């Protein structure tokens, strides 16, 4: 593995629209960190990332960028997401899925800002760590990061001088960030935790429709009677007229869903929503999917909600391959900027995939190229950096100078 000394020319179009927002030489730190996060191996803390950079600036300068960057990275990320959505028009999709969810990261730092005890659904226990509310845009096979917010508990907000915002408020803020492209339908997809008036109002303000699930403790109004959904849905699914739909997962597995369309149902605090009861294969669990889109059929509701696992794969890729949460800084500002840089590195890989897809011939080929995995996109990025390095070495006339430069750029194991 070799060090990165400059931004490859083919990647300059990704950074160029953002550079005017930076002061002094902070654009250099930003470009270097985003590129090396997407390029490198190992942990994505500043100490390890610096090993992959061929720069004259000291490592502490990059660390200071996380603490003192005078730029609104959240707004720049929204701007970049809008640009990538326009690039994704080449896929010919008519529907955009805006997916909102949260994830947790174990953090043991005693003096790290914002660390609190949170329940982890995967581990099944309470852990000390950080919680991130995230929104991504899915257009066909393409995933585009829109924004990420670090949730801080109320008692810690007072210590940090922050305004306390609930997770649902952060989700509503992320939804309001998205500017829908003309001619495209937007479905906001989230789980039952975020199905509340605050999030629904944010969808309605933007003219979006939501697709979510309902908890069993929801109260539904059926023929003038208030009933608990958990009790009603089992009887309704057993006696209702069932239909089936088959969906193919990204891994090729074919999944069969049986569903009953209940039509429009009055839900307490939400009003009238269309509810579809679905069961996957022969599982016992019955899922109640709700939407406020009058044009969405029962089958389409299931297909839209089936997009939600995309964000779980997104969390897995960003944690394992891009270092989401691998910061070691104490301050709240540094943690937030690290998260935003990870989002930019993912956006860079998406830009690389879309740029390659736009040059492909045929709609099917475009989707295949745009839908390559994050790991495959990283391999492609490393090829781009290597080709740029070869071009740089061609300027040396003496073979001994080439070998000397290669030894200098070699990253120590």
CSV table of C-alpha atoms in Angstrom, one decimal:
chain,number,residue,atom,x,y,z
A,1,UNK,CA,0.0,0.0,0.0
A,2,UNK,CA,1.3,3.4,-1.0
A,3,UNK,CA,0.7,6.9,0.5
A,4,UNK,CA,-1.6,9.4,-1.1
A,5,UNK,CA,0.1,12.6,-2.2
A,6,UNK,CA,-2.6,14.4,-4.2
A,7,UNK,CA,-6.2,14.1,-5.2
A,8,UNK,CA,-6.6,12.2,-8.5
A,9,UNK,CA,-7.9,14.3,-11.3
A,10,UNK,CA,-10.9,12.0,-11.9
A,11,UNK,CA,-12.1,12.7,-8.3
A,12,UNK,CA,-11.7,16.5,-8.4
A,13,UNK,CA,-15.3,16.8,-9.7
A,14,UNK,CA,-16.5,15.4,-6.4
A,15,UNK,CA,-14.7,18.0,-4.2
A,16,UNK,CA,-14.8,21.0,-6.5
A,17,UNK,CA,-18.3,22.3,-5.7
A,18,UNK,CA,-17.5,22.2,-1.9
A,19,UNK,CA,-14.2,23.9,-1.8
A,20,UNK,CA,-15.4,27.5,-1.8
A,21,UNK,CA,-17.0,27.0,1.6
A,22,UNK,CA,-13.7,26.4,3.4
A,23,UNK,CA,-11.4,29.0,4.9
A,24,UNK,CA,-7.6,29.1,4.6
A,25,UNK,CA,-6.2,25.6,3.9
A,26,UNK,CA,-8.9,23.6,5.6
A,27,UNK,CA,-10.1,22.3,2.2
A,28,UNK,CA,-6.8,20.4,2.0
A,29,UNK,CA,-7.5,18.6,5.3
A,30,UNK,CA,-11.0,17.9,4.3
A,31,UNK,CA,-10.1,16.4,0.9
A,32,UNK,CA,-7.3,14.4,2.3
A,33,UNK,CA,-9.4,12.9,5.2
A,34,UNK,CA,-12.4,12.0,3.0
A,35,UNK,CA,-10.2,10.3,0.4
A,36,UNK,CA,-8.0,8.4,2.9
A,37,UNK,CA,-11.1,7.2,4.9
A,38,UNK,CA,-12.5,5.6,1.8
A,39,UNK,CA,-9.1,4.4,0.6
A,40,UNK,CA,-7.2,3.1,3.7
A,41,UNK,CA,-7.2,-0.2,5.7
A,42,UNK,CA,-7.5,-0.5,9.4
A,43,UNK,CA,-9.0,1.9,11.9
A,44,UNK,CA,-10.1,5.3,10.8
A,45,UNK,CA,-8.6,7.4,13.7
A,46,UNK,CA,-6.2,10.2,12.8
A,47,UNK,CA,-3.1,8.3,13.9
A,48,UNK,CA,-3.7,5.5,11.5
A,49,UNK,CA,-5.1,7.6,8.6
A,50,UNK,CA,-2.1,9.9,8.7
A,51,UNK,CA,0.2,6.9,7.8
A,52,UNK,CA,-1.5,6.8,4.4
A,53,UNK,CA,-0.9,10.5,3.6
A,54,UNK,CA,2.1,12.0,1.9
A,55,UNK,CA,1.8,15.5,3.2
A,56,UNK,CA,4.2,18.1,4.8
A,57,UNK,CA,1.7,19.1,7.5
A,58,UNK,CA,2.0,17.6,10.9
A,59,UNK,CA,-0.6,15.0,12.1
A,60,UNK,CA,-1.9,17.4,14.8
A,61,UNK,CA,-3.1,19.8,12.0
A,62,UNK,CA,-5.5,17.1,10.9
A,63,UNK,CA,-6.7,16.5,14.4
A,64,UNK,CA,-7.2,20.2,14.9
A,65,UNK,CA,-9.5,20.2,11.8
A,66,UNK,CA,-11.9,17.9,13.7
A,67,UNK,CA,-12.0,20.3,16.6
A,68,UNK,CA,-12.0,23.7,14.9
A,69,UNK,CA,-13.2,23.4,11.3
A,70,UNK,CA,-15.1,26.6,10.6
A,71,UNK,CA,-17.5,25.1,8.0
A,72,UNK,CA,-21.0,23.6,8.2
A,73,UNK,CA,-20.2,20.0,7.1
A,74,UNK,CA,-23.9,19.0,7.6
A,75,UNK,CA,-25.0,21.5,5.0
A,76,UNK,CA,-22.3,20.5,2.6
A,77,UNK,CA,-23.3,16.9,3.0
A,78,UNK,CA,-26.9,17.8,2.1
A,79,UNK,CA,-25.6,19.7,-0.9
A,80,UNK,CA,-23.5,16.7,-2.0
A,81,UNK,CA,-26.5,14.4,-1.6
A,82,UNK,CA,-28.6,16.6,-3.9
A,83,UNK,CA,-25.8,16.4,-6.6
A,84,UNK,CA,-25.6,12.6,-6.3
A,85,UNK,CA,-29.4,12.3,-6.6
A,86,UNK,CA,-29.2,14.3,-9.9
A,87,UNK,CA,-26.4,11.9,-11.1
A,88,UNK,CA,-28.6,8.9,-10.2
A,89,UNK,CA,-31.3,10.1,-12.7
A,90,UNK,CA,-29.4,8.1,-15.3
A,91,UNK,CA,-30.9,5.0,-13.7
A,92,UNK,CA,-34.4,6.0,-14.8
A,93,UNK,CA,-36.1,5.5,-11.4
A,94,UNK,CA,-39.4,7.2,-10.6
A,95,UNK,CA,-39.4,6.6,-6.8
A,96,UNK,CA,-37.0,7.8,-4.1
A,97,UNK,CA,-36.9,6.1,-0.7
A,98,UNK,CA,-35.7,8.3,2.2
A,99,UNK,CA,-34.9,5.9,5.0
A,100,UNK,CA,-34.4,7.0,8.6
A,101,UNK,CA,-33.0,4.9,11.4
A,102,UNK,CA,-30.5,4.9,14.3
A,103,UNK,CA,-27.5,2.9,15.4
A,104,UNK,CA,-25.3,2.6,18.4
A,105,UNK,CA,-21.6,2.4,19.0
A,106,UNK,CA,-19.9,1.2,22.1
A,107,UNK,CA,-17.6,3.9,23.5
A,108,UNK,CA,-15.7,3.3,26.8
A,109,UNK,CA,-14.0,6.7,27.0
A,110,UNK,CA,-14.6,8.1,30.5
A,111,UNK,CA,-14.0,11.7,29.5
A,112,UNK,CA,-15.6,11.5,26.0
A,113,UNK,CA,-18.4,14.0,25.6
A,114,UNK,CA,-22.0,12.7,25.0
A,115,UNK,CA,-21.3,9.1,26.1
A,116,UNK,CA,-24.3,7.7,28.0
A,117,UNK,CA,-25.9,4.4,28.7
A,118,UNK,CA,-28.2,3.2,25.9
A,119,UNK,CA,-29.9,0.0,25.1
A,120,UNK,CA,-28.5,-2.0,22.2
A,121,UNK,CA,-31.0,-4.2,20.4
A,122,UNK,CA,-28.3,-6.4,18.8
A,123,UNK,CA,-26.5,-7.1,22.1
A,124,UNK,CA,-29.7,-7.2,24.1
A,125,UNK,CA,-28.2,-5.1,26.9
A,126,UNK,CA,-27.5,-1.6,28.0
A,127,UNK,CA,-24.0,-0.3,26.9
A,128,UNK,CA,-22.1,3.0,27.3
A,129,UNK,CA,-21.8,4.6,24.0
A,130,UNK,CA,-23.1,7.0,21.3
A,131,UNK,CA,-26.3,6.9,19.3
A,132,UNK,CA,-26.5,8.2,15.8
A,133,UNK,CA,-29.8,9.1,14.0
A,134,UNK,CA,-29.1,8.8,10.2
A,135,UNK,CA,-31.0,9.4,7.0
A,136,UNK,CA,-30.0,7.8,3.6
A,137,UNK,CA,-31.5,8.1,0.1
A,138,UNK,CA,-32.1,5.0,-1.9
A,139,UNK,CA,-32.6,5.3,-5.7
A,140,UNK,CA,-32.8,1.8,-7.2
A,141,UNK,CA,-29.5,0.1,-6.2
A,142,UNK,CA,-27.8,3.3,-5.1
A,143,UNK,CA,-27.5,4.5,-1.5
A,144,UNK,CA,-26.7,8.2,-0.8
A,145,UNK,CA,-26.0,9.5,2.7
A,146,UNK,CA,-28.1,12.6,3.5
A,147,UNK,CA,-27.2,13.4,7.1
A,148,UNK,CA,-26.2,12.0,10.5
A,149,UNK,CA,-26.9,13.4,14.0
A,150,UNK,CA,-25.3,12.5,17.3
A,151,UNK,CA,-28.0,12.1,20.0
A,152,UNK,CA,-27.1,13.5,23.4
A,153,UNK,CA,-29.2,12.9,26.6
A,154,UNK,CA,-30.8,15.9,28.3
A,155,UNK,CA,-28.6,15.9,31.4
A,156,UNK,CA,-25.5,16.0,29.2
A,157,UNK,CA,-26.8,18.7,26.9
A,158,UNK,CA,-26.7,21.2,29.8
A,159,UNK,CA,-23.0,20.3,30.4
A,160,UNK,CA,-22.1,20.7,26.8
A,161,UNK,CA,-24.2,23.8,26.2
A,162,UNK,CA,-26.4,22.1,23.6
A,163,UNK,CA,-30.1,22.3,23.0
A,164,UNK,CA,-31.7,19.0,23.9
A,165,UNK,CA,-33.5,17.3,21.0
A,166,UNK,CA,-35.3,14.0,21.0
A,167,UNK,CA,-34.5,11.3,18.5
A,168,UNK,CA,-37.8,11.9,16.8
A,169,UNK,CA,-36.9,15.6,16.5
A,170,UNK,CA,-33.6,14.7,14.9
A,171,UNK,CA,-35.4,12.4,12.5
A,172,UNK,CA,-37.8,15.2,11.5
A,173,UNK,CA,-34.9,17.6,11.0
A,174,UNK,CA,-33.2,15.1,8.6
A,175,UNK,CA,-36.4,14.6,6.6
A,176,UNK,CA,-36.8,18.4,6.2
A,177,UNK,CA,-33.3,18.5,4.8
A,178,UNK,CA,-34.2,16.6,1.7
A,179,UNK,CA,-35.2,18.5,-1.5
A,180,UNK,CA,-37.1,16.1,-3.7
A,181,UNK,CA,-36.1,16.0,-7.4
A,182,UNK,CA,-38.9,17.1,-9.8
A,183,UNK,CA,-40.9,14.2,-11.2
A,184,UNK,CA,-40.0,11.7,-8.5
A,185,UNK,CA,-42.2,10.3,-5.7
A,186,UNK,CA,-40.7,10.2,-2.3
A,187,UNK,CA,-41.5,7.6,0.3
A,188,UNK,CA,-40.0,8.1,3.8
A,189,UNK,CA,-39.4,4.7,5.4
A,190,UNK,CA,-38.8,4.2,9.1
A,191,UNK,CA,-39.7,1.7,11.8
A,192,UNK,CA,-42.5,2.0,14.4
A,193,UNK,CA,-40.4,4.0,16.9
A,194,UNK,CA,-40.4,7.1,14.6
A,195,UNK,CA,-44.1,6.8,13.7
A,196,UNK,CA,-45.2,9.8,15.7
A,197,UNK,CA,-47.0,13.2,14.9
A,198,UNK,CA,-43.7,15.1,14.9
A,199,UNK,CA,-42.1,12.9,12.1
A,200,UNK,CA,-45.4,12.6,10.2
A,201,UNK,CA,-45.8,16.4,10.2
A,202,UNK,CA,-42.3,16.7,8.8
A,203,UNK,CA,-43.2,14.4,5.9
A,204,UNK,CA,-46.4,16.3,5.2
A,205,UNK,CA,-44.6,19.7,5.2
A,206,UNK,CA,-42.3,18.4,2.5
A,207,UNK,CA,-45.1,16.7,0.5
A,208,UNK,CA,-43.7,13.3,1.1
A,209,UNK,CA,-45.6,10.1,2.0
A,210,UNK,CA,-44.4,7.7,4.8
A,211,UNK,CA,-44.3,3.9,5.0
A,212,UNK,CA,-43.8,2.5,8.5
A,213,UNK,CA,-44.8,-0.2,10.9
A,214,UNK,CA,-47.3,-0.1,13.7
A,215,UNK,CA,-46.7,-1.3,17.3
A,216,UNK,CA,-49.1,-3.8,18.8
A,217,UNK,CA,-50.0,-1.3,21.5
A,218,UNK,CA,-51.5,1.2,19.0
A,219,UNK,CA,-55.2,1.9,19.4
A,220,UNK,CA,-57.3,1.5,16.3
A,221,UNK,CA,-60.9,2.6,15.8
A,222,UNK,CA,-62.9,-0.3,14.2
A,223,UNK,CA,-66.7,0.2,13.7
A,224,UNK,CA,-66.8,2.7,16.6
A,225,UNK,CA,-64.8,0.6,19.0
A,226,UNK,CA,-61.3,1.3,20.3
A,227,UNK,CA,-59.2,-1.9,20.0
A,228,UNK,CA,-55.5,-2.7,20.5
A,229,UNK,CA,-53.8,-3.5,17.2
A,230,UNK,CA,-52.0,-6.5,18.5
A,231,UNK,CA,-55.3,-8.3,19.3
A,232,UNK,CA,-57.2,-7.1,16.3
A,233,UNK,CA,-54.5,-7.9,13.6
A,234,UNK,CA,-54.3,-11.6,14.4
A,235,UNK,CA,-58.0,-12.1,13.9
A,236,UNK,CA,-58.1,-9.8,10.9
A,237,UNK,CA,-55.2,-11.7,9.2
A,238,UNK,CA,-56.8,-15.1,9.9
A,239,UNK,CA,-60.2,-14.2,8.5
A,240,UNK,CA,-59.2,-11.7,5.8
A,241,UNK,CA,-58.7,-12.3,2.1
A,242,UNK,CA,-55.0,-13.1,1.6
A,243,UNK,CA,-52.8,-12.2,-1.3
A,244,UNK,CA,-49.2,-13.1,-2.0
A,245,UNK,CA,-46.2,-11.2,-3.3
A,246,UNK,CA,-42.7,-12.5,-3.9
A,247,UNK,CA,-39.6,-10.3,-3.4
A,248,UNK,CA,-36.0,-11.1,-4.2
A,249,UNK,CA,-33.4,-9.9,-1.7
A,250,UNK,CA,-30.0,-8.5,-2.8
A,251,UNK,CA,-28.3,-11.9,-2.1
A,252,UNK,CA,-30.7,-13.6,-4.5
A,253,UNK,CA,-33.0,-15.2,-1.9
A,254,UNK,CA,-36.7,-15.3,-2.9
A,255,UNK,CA,-39.0,-14.3,-0.1
A,256,UNK,CA,-42.8,-14.8,-0.1
A,257,UNK,CA,-45.1,-12.5,1.7
A,258,UNK,CA,-48.8,-13.2,2.5
A,259,UNK,CA,-50.8,-10.1,3.2
A,260,UNK,CA,-54.2,-8.7,3.9
A,261,UNK,CA,-55.1,-5.1,2.9
A,262,UNK,CA,-57.3,-3.6,5.7
A,263,UNK,CA,-57.8,-0.4,3.7
A,264,UNK,CA,-58.0,3.0,5.6
A,265,UNK,CA,-58.0,2.6,9.4
A,266,UNK,CA,-58.3,5.4,12.0
A,267,UNK,CA,-55.2,5.3,14.3
A,268,UNK,CA,-55.2,7.3,17.5
A,269,UNK,CA,-52.9,10.4,17.2
A,270,UNK,CA,-52.2,9.7,13.5
A,271,UNK,CA,-55.6,9.9,11.9
A,272,UNK,CA,-56.5,7.7,8.9
A,273,UNK,CA,-53.7,5.6,7.4
A,274,UNK,CA,-53.8,2.6,5.1
A,275,UNK,CA,-52.8,-0.6,6.9
A,276,UNK,CA,-51.5,-3.8,5.3
A,277,UNK,CA,-50.9,-6.9,7.4
A,278,UNK,CA,-48.1,-9.0,6.1
A,279,UNK,CA,-46.4,-12.3,7.1
A,280,UNK,CA,-43.0,-13.4,5.8
A,281,UNK,CA,-42.9,-17.0,4.5
A,282,UNK,CA,-44.3,-19.3,7.2
A,283,UNK,CA,-43.3,-17.1,10.2
A,284,UNK,CA,-45.8,-16.5,13.0
A,285,UNK,CA,-45.1,-12.8,13.3
A,286,UNK,CA,-47.6,-10.5,11.6
A,287,UNK,CA,-46.3,-7.1,10.6
A,288,UNK,CA,-48.7,-4.1,10.3
A,289,UNK,CA,-47.4,-1.7,7.6
A,290,UNK,CA,-49.0,1.8,7.6
A,291,UNK,CA,-48.8,4.5,4.9
A,292,UNK,CA,-50.6,7.8,4.1
A,293,UNK,CA,-50.1,7.4,0.3
A,294,UNK,CA,-53.5,7.0,-1.3
A,295,UNK,CA,-51.9,5.6,-4.5
A,296,UNK,CA,-49.9,2.9,-2.8
A,297,UNK,CA,-51.4,-0.6,-3.1
A,298,UNK,CA,-50.9,-3.4,-0.5
A,299,UNK,CA,-48.1,-5.0,-2.6
A,300,UNK,CA,-46.4,-1.6,-3.2
A,301,UNK,CA,-46.5,-0.9,0.6
A,302,UNK,CA,-44.6,-4.1,1.3
A,303,UNK,CA,-42.1,-3.4,-1.5
A,304,UNK,CA,-41.5,0.1,-0.1
A,305,UNK,CA,-41.0,-1.1,3.5
A,306,UNK,CA,-38.7,-3.9,2.2
A,307,UNK,CA,-36.2,-1.0,1.4
A,308,UNK,CA,-35.6,-0.4,5.1
A,309,UNK,CA,-32.9,-3.1,5.5
A,310,UNK,CA,-30.8,-1.0,3.2
A,311,UNK,CA,-29.9,1.3,6.1
A,312,UNK,CA,-28.9,-1.7,8.2
A,313,UNK,CA,-26.4,-2.7,5.5
A,314,UNK,CA,-25.3,0.9,5.3
A,315,UNK,CA,-24.5,0.9,9.0
A,316,UNK,CA,-22.6,-2.4,8.7
A,317,UNK,CA,-20.5,-1.1,5.7
A,318,UNK,CA,-19.7,2.2,7.4
A,319,UNK,CA,-18.7,0.6,10.7
A,320,UNK,CA,-16.6,-2.2,9.2
A,321,UNK,CA,-15.2,-0.6,6.1
A,322,UNK,CA,-15.2,3.2,6.7
A,323,UNK,CA,-14.7,3.5,10.5
A,324,UNK,CA,-18.1,4.9,11.7
A,325,UNK,CA,-17.5,5.6,15.4
A,326,UNK,CA,-13.8,4.9,15.4
A,327,UNK,CA,-12.9,8.3,16.7
A,328,UNK,CA,-10.8,8.7,19.9
A,329,UNK,CA,-11.4,12.5,20.5
A,330,UNK,CA,-13.0,13.7,23.6
A,331,UNK,CA,-14.9,16.7,22.3
A,332,UNK,CA,-18.5,16.6,21.0
A,333,UNK,CA,-17.5,18.6,17.9
A,334,UNK,CA,-14.7,16.3,16.9
A,335,UNK,CA,-17.0,13.2,17.2
A,336,UNK,CA,-19.6,14.9,15.0
A,337,UNK,CA,-17.1,15.9,12.3
A,338,UNK,CA,-15.7,12.4,12.2
A,339,UNK,CA,-19.2,11.0,11.6
A,340,UNK,CA,-19.7,13.6,8.8
A,341,UNK,CA,-16.4,12.8,7.2
A,342,UNK,CA,-17.4,9.1,7.1
A,343,UNK,CA,-20.6,10.1,5.4
A,344,UNK,CA,-18.6,12.1,2.8
A,345,UNK,CA,-16.3,9.1,2.2
A,346,UNK,CA,-19.3,6.9,1.5
A,347,UNK,CA,-20.6,9.6,-0.8
A,348,UNK,CA,-17.3,9.6,-2.6
A,349,UNK,CA,-17.6,5.9,-3.3
A,350,UNK,CA,-21.2,6.5,-4.5
A,351,UNK,CA,-20.0,9.2,-6.8
A,352,UNK,CA,-17.4,6.8,-8.2
A,353,UNK,CA,-20.0,4.2,-8.8
A,354,UNK,CA,-22.5,6.6,-10.5
A,355,UNK,CA,-19.8,8.2,-12.7
A,356,UNK,CA,-18.9,4.7,-13.9
A,357,UNK,CA,-22.6,3.8,-14.4
A,358,UNK,CA,-23.3,6.9,-16.5
A,359,UNK,CA,-20.7,5.7,-18.9
A,360,UNK,CA,-22.1,2.2,-19.2
A,361,UNK,CA,-24.4,1.2,-22.0
A,362,UNK,CA,-27.9,-0.2,-21.3
A,363,UNK,CA,-30.2,0.3,-18.3
A,364,UNK,CA,-29.4,-3.2,-16.9
A,365,UNK,CA,-25.6,-2.6,-17.1
A,366,UNK,CA,-26.0,0.9,-15.4
A,367,UNK,CA,-27.8,-0.7,-12.5
A,368,UNK,CA,-25.2,-3.4,-12.1
A,369,UNK,CA,-22.3,-0.9,-12.0
A,370,UNK,CA,-24.2,1.5,-9.7
A,371,UNK,CA,-25.1,-1.4,-7.4
A,372,UNK,CA,-21.6,-2.6,-6.7
A,373,UNK,CA,-20.8,-3.2,-3.1
A,374,UNK,CA,-18.9,-0.8,-0.9
A,375,UNK,CA,-15.9,-3.1,-0.8
A,376,UNK,CA,-15.9,-3.3,-4.6
A,377,UNK,CA,-16.1,0.5,-4.8
A,378,UNK,CA,-13.1,0.7,-2.5
A,379,UNK,CA,-11.1,-1.6,-4.8
A,380,UNK,CA,-12.1,0.6,-7.7
A,381,UNK,CA,-11.0,3.7,-5.7
A,382,UNK,CA,-7.6,2.1,-5.0
A,383,UNK,CA,-7.2,1.4,-8.7
A,384,UNK,CA,-7.9,5.1,-9.4
A,385,UNK,CA,-5.3,6.2,-6.8
A,386,UNK,CA,-2.7,3.7,-8.1
A,387,UNK,CA,-3.2,4.9,-11.7
A,388,UNK,CA,-2.6,8.5,-10.5
A,389,UNK,CA,0.5,7.4,-8.7
A,390,UNK,CA,1.8,5.7,-11.9
A,391,UNK,CA,1.2,8.8,-13.8
A,392,UNK,CA,3.1,10.8,-11.2
A,393,UNK,CA,6.1,8.4,-11.4
A,394,UNK,CA,6.2,8.7,-15.2
A,395,UNK,CA,7.6,12.2,-14.7
A,396,UNK,CA,10.8,10.7,-13.3
A,397,UNK,CA,13.4,9.9,-15.9
A,398,UNK,CA,15.9,7.9,-13.8
A,399,UNK,CA,14.7,4.4,-12.8
A,400,UNK,CA,16.7,4.8,-9.5
A,401,UNK,CA,14.7,7.9,-8.7
A,402,UNK,CA,11.5,6.0,-9.3
A,403,UNK,CA,12.5,3.3,-6.9
A,404,UNK,CA,13.6,5.8,-4.4
A,405,UNK,CA,10.2,7.6,-4.6
A,406,UNK,CA,8.4,4.2,-4.3
A,407,UNK,CA,10.3,3.4,-1.1
A,408,UNK,CA,9.4,6.8,0.3
A,409,UNK,CA,5.7,6.4,-0.5
A,410,UNK,CA,5.5,2.8,0.8
A,411,UNK,CA,3.3,2.6,3.9
A,412,UNK,CA,5.1,0.6,6.7
A,413,UNK,CA,3.2,-2.5,7.7
